[in-house]
């Protein structure tokens, strides 16, 4: 009998690789790039991840085959990889739960955010690329002509979101000025190298034991060559804007940012906030849209210029 919800071709592949197994849990979330099953074998617990997109499969497989080893035991390992007929990967399990699902004491949270910073620093310390963007499994760029200039990379992204926001009348005059100012000082990214980035580095992908011990990071399907500040901007405005002690703990682990890096991070946050305004309106997510407006108000031209 085919295990529930697993396509027969994948069930056969898993049996060949693992031997007999049972499905412990199925993760079939809407608007996700993959489907995940938690499997039990005679020897261990593993995860089967199947992808709707060969591109996402290639991004994650490239990360596991080239970057993840640097994290040691702080990330899963790829046990088997399948390209056709359904892109899939079998992964080892990190014990525990994702950090966003746990209720922790403040002291535990600080320790974990420090560990999260240190783990990301390990990833960002890997050798740089010559281009920015999505890698295929073999390491070649998805784009025919990938971006190599970090200033152009950030400027083009800001310009695209600004254009959409103005055309759809979603941005106020002072918000437009803030975005335009970010564009004007985008040269603070000059010289930044393409860095291995996780792409979704936040508590929902951080594994922690019930007793509050750091285990590592999962979900590399968004991994790409990017500006390292992009990895630091994903979590900044999601529940931490009023919790500076956790930000401080993260920087203790990652390494303190200099003034230039702080400006870079502010620009990344402006880019993310503009995207939230537009995405939130498009999908009827008022909370996301409002968060974007709040961040743009916080990161006014004056606040950026105050970083000397």
mmCIF file of C-alpha atoms in Angstrom:
data_model
loop_
_atom_site.group_PDB
_atom_site.id
_atom_site.type_symbol
_atom_site.label_atom_id
_atom_site.label_comp_id
_atom_site.label_asym_id
_atom_site.label_seq_id
_atom_site.Cartn_x
_atom_site.Cartn_y
_atom_site.Cartn_z
ATOM 1 C CA UNK A 1 0.000 0.000 0.000
ATOM 2 C CA UNK A 2 1.339 3.446 -0.966
ATOM 3 C CA UNK A 3 1.938 5.718 2.049
ATOM 4 C CA UNK A 4 -0.746 8.382 2.317
ATOM 5 C CA UNK A 5 -0.290 11.491 0.136
ATOM 6 C CA UNK A 6 3.130 10.481 -1.235
ATOM 7 C CA UNK A 7 3.104 10.051 -5.045
ATOM 8 C CA UNK A 8 3.786 6.388 -5.914
ATOM 9 C CA UNK A 9 7.011 7.182 -7.758
ATOM 10 C CA UNK A 10 8.388 8.951 -4.669
ATOM 11 C CA UNK A 11 7.174 6.209 -2.344
ATOM 12 C CA UNK A 12 9.060 3.638 -4.452
ATOM 13 C CA UNK A 13 12.176 5.808 -4.451
ATOM 14 C CA UNK A 14 12.033 6.202 -0.669
ATOM 15 C CA UNK A 15 11.628 2.452 -0.222
ATOM 16 C CA UNK A 16 14.686 1.824 -2.395
ATOM 17 C CA UNK A 17 16.744 4.305 -0.388
ATOM 18 C CA UNK A 18 15.390 3.704 3.104
ATOM 19 C CA UNK A 19 13.793 0.312 3.192
ATOM 20 C CA UNK A 20 10.395 -0.002 4.898
ATOM 21 C CA UNK A 21 9.060 3.277 6.270
ATOM 22 C CA UNK A 22 5.939 4.858 7.652
ATOM 23 C CA UNK A 23 4.623 8.415 7.386
ATOM 24 C CA UNK A 24 4.543 10.177 10.751
ATOM 25 C CA UNK A 25 3.345 13.550 9.543
ATOM 26 C CA UNK A 26 2.420 15.271 6.307
ATOM 27 C CA UNK A 27 3.026 18.971 5.655
ATOM 28 C CA UNK A 28 0.893 20.051 2.703
ATOM 29 C CA UNK A 29 0.717 23.803 3.056
ATOM 30 C CA UNK A 30 -0.871 26.061 0.491
ATOM 31 C CA UNK A 31 1.247 28.628 -1.363
ATOM 32 C CA UNK A 32 4.446 26.722 -0.592
ATOM 33 C CA UNK A 33 7.141 25.734 -3.062
ATOM 34 C CA UNK A 34 7.387 22.235 -1.651
ATOM 35 C CA UNK A 35 5.602 19.417 0.146
ATOM 36 C CA UNK A 36 7.175 17.668 3.109
ATOM 37 C CA UNK A 37 6.680 14.327 4.834
ATOM 38 C CA UNK A 38 8.239 13.156 8.113
ATOM 39 C CA UNK A 39 9.131 9.494 7.769
ATOM 40 C CA UNK A 40 10.095 6.801 10.240
ATOM 41 C CA UNK A 41 12.464 3.995 9.258
ATOM 42 C CA UNK A 42 13.958 1.172 11.297
ATOM 43 C CA UNK A 43 17.063 3.235 11.954
ATOM 44 C CA UNK A 44 16.076 6.910 11.979
ATOM 45 C CA UNK A 45 13.648 9.720 11.296
ATOM 46 C CA UNK A 46 14.032 11.444 7.925
ATOM 47 C CA UNK A 47 12.223 14.073 5.865
ATOM 48 C CA UNK A 48 11.080 13.753 2.284
ATOM 49 C CA UNK A 49 10.786 17.066 0.489
ATOM 50 C CA UNK A 50 9.213 17.267 -2.993
ATOM 51 C CA UNK A 51 9.241 20.435 -5.066
ATOM 52 C CA UNK A 52 6.785 22.059 -7.451
ATOM 53 C CA UNK A 53 9.680 23.905 -9.080
ATOM 54 C CA UNK A 54 12.925 22.468 -10.440
ATOM 55 C CA UNK A 55 14.480 25.868 -9.728
ATOM 56 C CA UNK A 56 13.704 25.683 -5.996
ATOM 57 C CA UNK A 57 14.958 22.105 -5.935
ATOM 58 C CA UNK A 58 18.211 23.226 -7.547
ATOM 59 C CA UNK A 59 18.660 26.065 -5.060
ATOM 60 C CA UNK A 60 18.253 23.794 -2.062
ATOM 61 C CA UNK A 61 20.294 20.930 -3.480
ATOM 62 C CA UNK A 62 23.132 23.308 -4.374
ATOM 63 C CA UNK A 63 23.116 24.610 -0.801
ATOM 64 C CA UNK A 64 23.238 21.103 0.682
ATOM 65 C CA UNK A 65 25.961 19.964 -1.682
ATOM 66 C CA UNK A 66 28.155 23.055 -1.364
ATOM 67 C CA UNK A 67 27.389 25.224 1.680
ATOM 68 C CA UNK A 68 25.690 23.274 4.457
ATOM 69 C CA UNK A 69 28.721 21.177 5.421
ATOM 70 C CA UNK A 70 30.304 24.345 6.859
ATOM 71 C CA UNK A 71 27.547 24.429 9.499
ATOM 72 C CA UNK A 72 28.516 21.028 10.898
ATOM 73 C CA UNK A 73 25.710 19.507 12.953
ATOM 74 C CA UNK A 74 23.701 22.743 12.812
ATOM 75 C CA UNK A 75 21.877 21.778 9.608
ATOM 76 C CA UNK A 76 20.353 18.622 8.115
ATOM 77 C CA UNK A 77 22.263 16.473 5.642
ATOM 78 C CA UNK A 78 21.065 15.300 2.244
ATOM 79 C CA UNK A 79 20.715 11.500 2.184
ATOM 80 C CA UNK A 80 19.478 11.135 -1.394
ATOM 81 C CA UNK A 81 18.546 13.434 -4.274
ATOM 82 C CA UNK A 82 16.104 12.865 -7.129
ATOM 83 C CA UNK A 83 15.753 15.123 -10.177
ATOM 84 C CA UNK A 84 13.121 13.269 -12.227
ATOM 85 C CA UNK A 85 10.253 12.615 -12.591
ATOM 86 C CA UNK A 86 9.542 14.598 -9.401
ATOM 87 C CA UNK A 87 12.322 16.751 -7.919
ATOM 88 C CA UNK A 88 12.853 15.556 -4.359
ATOM 89 C CA UNK A 89 15.373 15.233 -1.573
ATOM 90 C CA UNK A 90 15.693 13.046 1.536
ATOM 91 C CA UNK A 91 17.073 14.839 4.588
ATOM 92 C CA UNK A 92 18.231 13.908 8.063
ATOM 93 C CA UNK A 93 16.312 15.339 11.011
ATOM 94 C CA UNK A 94 17.375 18.030 13.432
ATOM 95 C CA UNK A 95 15.739 17.296 16.778
ATOM 96 C CA UNK A 96 13.406 19.749 18.453
ATOM 97 C CA UNK A 97 10.849 22.244 17.197
ATOM 98 C CA UNK A 98 11.046 25.452 15.236
ATOM 99 C CA UNK A 99 11.718 28.323 17.606
ATOM 100 C CA UNK A 100 8.554 30.214 16.679
ATOM 101 C CA UNK A 101 6.476 27.346 18.151
ATOM 102 C CA UNK A 102 8.077 27.405 21.599
ATOM 103 C CA UNK A 103 7.425 29.546 24.653
ATOM 104 C CA UNK A 104 10.837 30.361 26.110
ATOM 105 C CA UNK A 105 12.189 32.319 29.022
ATOM 106 C CA UNK A 106 13.823 35.672 28.119
ATOM 107 C CA UNK A 107 17.270 34.393 29.063
ATOM 108 C CA UNK A 108 16.823 31.360 26.827
ATOM 109 C CA UNK A 109 15.721 33.543 23.934
ATOM 110 C CA UNK A 110 18.824 35.693 24.208
ATOM 111 C CA UNK A 111 21.092 32.651 24.192
ATOM 112 C CA UNK A 112 19.303 31.272 21.138
ATOM 113 C CA UNK A 113 19.444 34.540 19.206
ATOM 114 C CA UNK A 114 23.170 34.670 19.929
ATOM 115 C CA UNK A 115 23.519 31.141 18.539
ATOM 116 C CA UNK A 116 21.470 32.095 15.493
ATOM 117 C CA UNK A 117 23.832 34.988 14.814
ATOM 118 C CA UNK A 118 26.899 32.787 15.131
ATOM 119 C CA UNK A 119 25.465 30.158 12.768
ATOM 120 C CA UNK A 120 24.629 32.729 10.108
ATOM 121 C CA UNK A 121 28.118 34.207 10.416
ATOM 122 C CA UNK A 122 29.520 30.754 9.561
ATOM 123 C CA UNK A 123 27.416 30.625 6.391
ATOM 124 C CA UNK A 124 28.354 34.162 5.370
ATOM 125 C CA UNK A 125 32.058 33.411 5.899
ATOM 126 C CA UNK A 126 32.118 30.928 2.985
ATOM 127 C CA UNK A 127 33.982 31.976 -0.200
ATOM 128 C CA UNK A 128 32.169 34.531 -2.326
ATOM 129 C CA UNK A 129 30.874 34.202 -5.883
ATOM 130 C CA UNK A 130 31.402 36.442 -8.910
ATOM 131 C CA UNK A 131 27.694 37.064 -9.460
ATOM 132 C CA UNK A 132 24.437 37.581 -7.572
ATOM 133 C CA UNK A 133 21.361 35.454 -8.003
ATOM 134 C CA UNK A 134 19.909 31.954 -8.061
ATOM 135 C CA UNK A 135 22.292 29.020 -8.572
ATOM 136 C CA UNK A 136 21.341 25.844 -10.374
ATOM 137 C CA UNK A 137 22.384 22.553 -8.826
ATOM 138 C CA UNK A 138 25.702 22.572 -10.694
ATOM 139 C CA UNK A 139 26.498 26.073 -9.452
ATOM 140 C CA UNK A 140 25.873 27.891 -12.716
ATOM 141 C CA UNK A 141 23.584 30.948 -12.613
ATOM 142 C CA UNK A 142 19.901 30.637 -13.469
ATOM 143 C CA UNK A 143 19.994 34.013 -15.230
ATOM 144 C CA UNK A 144 21.701 34.206 -18.603
ATOM 145 C CA UNK A 145 23.357 37.455 -17.595
ATOM 146 C CA UNK A 146 23.475 37.553 -13.778
ATOM 147 C CA UNK A 147 24.076 40.806 -11.931
ATOM 148 C CA UNK A 148 27.650 41.379 -10.810
ATOM 149 C CA UNK A 149 27.372 44.939 -9.478
ATOM 150 C CA UNK A 150 25.994 45.172 -5.905
ATOM 151 C CA UNK A 151 24.943 48.816 -6.309
ATOM 152 C CA UNK A 152 22.998 48.001 -9.466
ATOM 153 C CA UNK A 153 21.440 45.021 -7.719
ATOM 154 C CA UNK A 154 19.987 47.058 -4.879
ATOM 155 C CA UNK A 155 19.128 50.080 -7.044
ATOM 156 C CA UNK A 156 17.175 48.066 -9.598
ATOM 157 C CA UNK A 157 15.176 46.365 -6.837
ATOM 158 C CA UNK A 158 14.360 49.669 -5.134
ATOM 159 C CA UNK A 159 13.391 51.255 -8.438
ATOM 160 C CA UNK A 160 11.092 48.376 -9.349
ATOM 161 C CA UNK A 161 9.194 48.466 -6.023
ATOM 162 C CA UNK A 162 9.037 52.264 -6.080
ATOM 163 C CA UNK A 163 7.595 52.246 -9.585
ATOM 164 C CA UNK A 164 4.889 49.778 -8.593
ATOM 165 C CA UNK A 165 4.062 51.668 -5.418
ATOM 166 C CA UNK A 166 3.728 54.991 -7.253
ATOM 167 C CA UNK A 167 1.772 53.554 -10.175
ATOM 168 C CA UNK A 168 -0.712 51.892 -7.818
ATOM 169 C CA UNK A 169 -0.903 54.979 -5.569
ATOM 170 C CA UNK A 170 0.110 52.998 -2.487
ATOM 171 C CA UNK A 171 2.871 55.242 -1.141
ATOM 172 C CA UNK A 172 2.626 58.589 0.608
ATOM 173 C CA UNK A 173 4.837 61.502 -0.397
ATOM 174 C CA UNK A 174 7.197 61.172 2.578
ATOM 175 C CA UNK A 175 7.538 57.416 1.928
ATOM 176 C CA UNK A 176 8.476 58.102 -1.678
ATOM 177 C CA UNK A 177 11.128 60.537 -0.457
ATOM 178 C CA UNK A 178 12.540 57.927 1.925
ATOM 179 C CA UNK A 179 12.822 55.364 -0.869
ATOM 180 C CA UNK A 180 14.363 57.933 -3.211
ATOM 181 C CA UNK A 181 16.922 58.820 -0.556
ATOM 182 C CA UNK A 182 17.795 55.134 -0.175
ATOM 183 C CA UNK A 183 18.368 55.034 -3.925
ATOM 184 C CA UNK A 184 20.583 58.103 -3.730
ATOM 185 C CA UNK A 185 22.939 56.465 -1.223
ATOM 186 C CA UNK A 186 22.861 52.947 -2.680
ATOM 187 C CA UNK A 187 26.583 53.245 -3.372
ATOM 188 C CA UNK A 188 27.159 52.213 0.267
ATOM 189 C CA UNK A 189 26.963 48.681 -1.173
ATOM 190 C CA UNK A 190 29.934 49.255 -3.489
ATOM 191 C CA UNK A 191 32.434 46.429 -3.178
ATOM 192 C CA UNK A 192 30.050 43.989 -1.440
ATOM 193 C CA UNK A 193 30.666 40.437 -2.639
ATOM 194 C CA UNK A 194 27.982 37.875 -3.504
ATOM 195 C CA UNK A 195 27.595 35.872 -0.296
ATOM 196 C CA UNK A 196 25.942 32.492 0.371
ATOM 197 C CA UNK A 197 22.608 33.520 1.898
ATOM 198 C CA UNK A 198 19.898 31.386 3.465
ATOM 199 C CA UNK A 199 17.105 33.559 2.095
ATOM 200 C CA UNK A 200 14.578 32.980 4.896
ATOM 201 C CA UNK A 201 16.635 33.222 8.075
ATOM 202 C CA UNK A 202 14.148 33.653 10.893
ATOM 203 C CA UNK A 203 12.771 31.710 13.906
ATOM 204 C CA UNK A 204 10.377 29.587 11.865
ATOM 205 C CA UNK A 205 13.456 27.899 10.378
ATOM 206 C CA UNK A 206 15.527 27.675 13.578
ATOM 207 C CA UNK A 207 15.434 24.335 15.378
ATOM 208 C CA UNK A 208 15.476 24.337 19.192
ATOM 209 C CA UNK A 209 14.936 21.592 21.782
ATOM 210 C CA UNK A 210 12.053 21.804 24.249
ATOM 211 C CA UNK A 211 14.588 22.761 26.921
ATOM 212 C CA UNK A 212 15.798 25.693 24.835
ATOM 213 C CA UNK A 213 19.022 24.344 23.315
ATOM 214 C CA UNK A 214 20.027 25.527 19.838
ATOM 215 C CA UNK A 215 20.075 22.785 17.192
ATOM 216 C CA UNK A 216 20.499 24.660 13.928
ATOM 217 C CA UNK A 217 18.746 25.883 10.800
ATOM 218 C CA UNK A 218 16.548 24.182 8.193
ATOM 219 C CA UNK A 219 14.901 25.026 4.837
ATOM 220 C CA UNK A 220 17.457 26.137 2.251
ATOM 221 C CA UNK A 221 15.054 26.314 -0.695
ATOM 222 C CA UNK A 222 15.529 30.094 -0.907
ATOM 223 C CA UNK A 223 19.327 29.947 -0.699
ATOM 224 C CA UNK A 224 21.175 32.097 -3.233
ATOM 225 C CA UNK A 225 24.130 34.396 -3.811
ATOM 226 C CA UNK A 226 23.015 37.702 -2.346
ATOM 227 C CA UNK A 227 24.036 40.725 -0.309
ATOM 228 C CA UNK A 228 24.635 39.438 3.206
ATOM 229 C CA UNK A 229 22.500 42.248 4.624
ATOM 230 C CA UNK A 230 19.555 40.657 2.835
ATOM 231 C CA UNK A 231 19.747 37.701 5.232
ATOM 232 C CA UNK A 232 19.813 40.110 8.170
ATOM 233 C CA UNK A 233 16.751 42.032 7.052
ATOM 234 C CA UNK A 234 14.289 39.127 7.032
ATOM 235 C CA UNK A 235 13.759 38.991 10.780
ATOM 236 C CA UNK A 236 14.518 42.580 11.800
ATOM 237 C CA UNK A 237 10.993 43.942 11.496
ATOM 238 C CA UNK A 238 9.103 40.763 12.391
ATOM 239 C CA UNK A 239 8.379 41.033 16.095
ATOM 240 C CA UNK A 240 11.740 42.468 17.130
ATOM 241 C CA UNK A 241 11.302 46.185 16.599
ATOM 242 C CA UNK A 242 10.523 46.586 20.312
ATOM 243 C CA UNK A 243 12.885 43.868 21.607
ATOM 244 C CA UNK A 244 16.366 45.390 21.364
ATOM 245 C CA UNK A 245 17.840 42.865 23.797
ATOM 246 C CA UNK A 246 17.348 40.104 21.224
ATOM 247 C CA UNK A 247 18.934 42.197 18.489
ATOM 248 C CA UNK A 248 21.905 42.778 20.767
ATOM 249 C CA UNK A 249 22.183 39.042 21.424
ATOM 250 C CA UNK A 250 22.124 38.317 17.697
ATOM 251 C CA UNK A 251 24.947 40.794 17.045
ATOM 252 C CA UNK A 252 26.940 39.232 19.877
ATOM 253 C CA UNK A 253 26.884 36.013 17.888
ATOM 254 C CA UNK A 254 27.121 37.403 14.368
ATOM 255 C CA UNK A 255 29.487 40.295 14.934
ATOM 256 C CA UNK A 256 28.723 43.982 15.467
ATOM 257 C CA UNK A 257 27.856 46.028 12.381
ATOM 258 C CA UNK A 258 29.874 49.091 11.522
ATOM 259 C CA UNK A 259 28.294 52.394 10.458
ATOM 260 C CA UNK A 260 28.474 51.528 6.762
ATOM 261 C CA UNK A 261 26.814 48.156 7.378
ATOM 262 C CA UNK A 262 24.111 49.809 9.467
ATOM 263 C CA UNK A 263 23.288 52.048 6.525
ATOM 264 C CA UNK A 264 23.193 49.028 4.252
ATOM 265 C CA UNK A 265 20.791 47.294 6.618
ATOM 266 C CA UNK A 266 18.549 50.364 6.728
ATOM 267 C CA UNK A 267 18.339 50.342 2.937
ATOM 268 C CA UNK A 268 17.534 46.625 2.906
ATOM 269 C CA UNK A 269 14.768 47.273 5.439
ATOM 270 C CA UNK A 270 13.375 50.086 3.259
ATOM 271 C CA UNK A 271 13.367 47.705 0.300
ATOM 272 C CA UNK A 272 11.570 45.058 2.358
ATOM 273 C CA UNK A 273 9.078 47.549 3.774
ATOM 274 C CA UNK A 274 8.156 48.832 0.310
ATOM 275 C CA UNK A 275 7.625 45.273 -0.831
ATOM 276 C CA UNK A 276 5.392 44.602 2.175
ATOM 277 C CA UNK A 277 3.178 47.586 1.361
ATOM 278 C CA UNK A 278 2.663 46.405 -2.202
ATOM 279 C CA UNK A 279 2.405 42.679 -1.420
ATOM 280 C CA UNK A 280 0.075 43.313 1.507
ATOM 281 C CA UNK A 281 -2.309 45.342 -0.634
ATOM 282 C CA UNK A 282 -2.184 42.837 -3.506
ATOM 283 C CA UNK A 283 -3.108 39.903 -1.253
ATOM 284 C CA UNK A 284 -5.384 41.731 1.175
ATOM 285 C CA UNK A 285 -2.976 41.330 4.098
ATOM 286 C CA UNK A 286 -3.567 44.551 6.034
ATOM 287 C CA UNK A 287 -1.145 43.659 8.844
ATOM 288 C CA UNK A 288 1.740 43.213 6.394
ATOM 289 C CA UNK A 289 0.854 46.395 4.531
ATOM 290 C CA UNK A 290 0.670 48.373 7.779
ATOM 291 C CA UNK A 291 4.011 46.985 8.936
ATOM 292 C CA UNK A 292 5.556 48.228 5.718
ATOM 293 C CA UNK A 293 4.210 51.731 6.334
ATOM 294 C CA UNK A 294 5.465 51.683 9.936
ATOM 295 C CA UNK A 295 8.980 50.676 8.910
ATOM 296 C CA UNK A 296 9.106 53.328 6.190
ATOM 297 C CA UNK A 297 8.057 55.927 8.758
ATOM 298 C CA UNK A 298 10.780 54.752 11.136
ATOM 299 C CA UNK A 299 13.448 54.740 8.437
ATOM 300 C CA UNK A 300 12.947 58.263 7.234
ATOM 301 C CA UNK A 301 15.677 60.178 5.469
ATOM 302 C CA UNK A 302 16.611 61.788 8.780
ATOM 303 C CA UNK A 303 17.038 58.448 10.572
ATOM 304 C CA UNK A 304 19.338 57.069 7.860
ATOM 305 C CA UNK A 305 21.476 60.200 7.792
ATOM 306 C CA UNK A 306 21.876 59.989 11.572
ATOM 307 C CA UNK A 307 24.091 56.920 11.040
ATOM 308 C CA UNK A 308 27.378 58.752 10.640
#
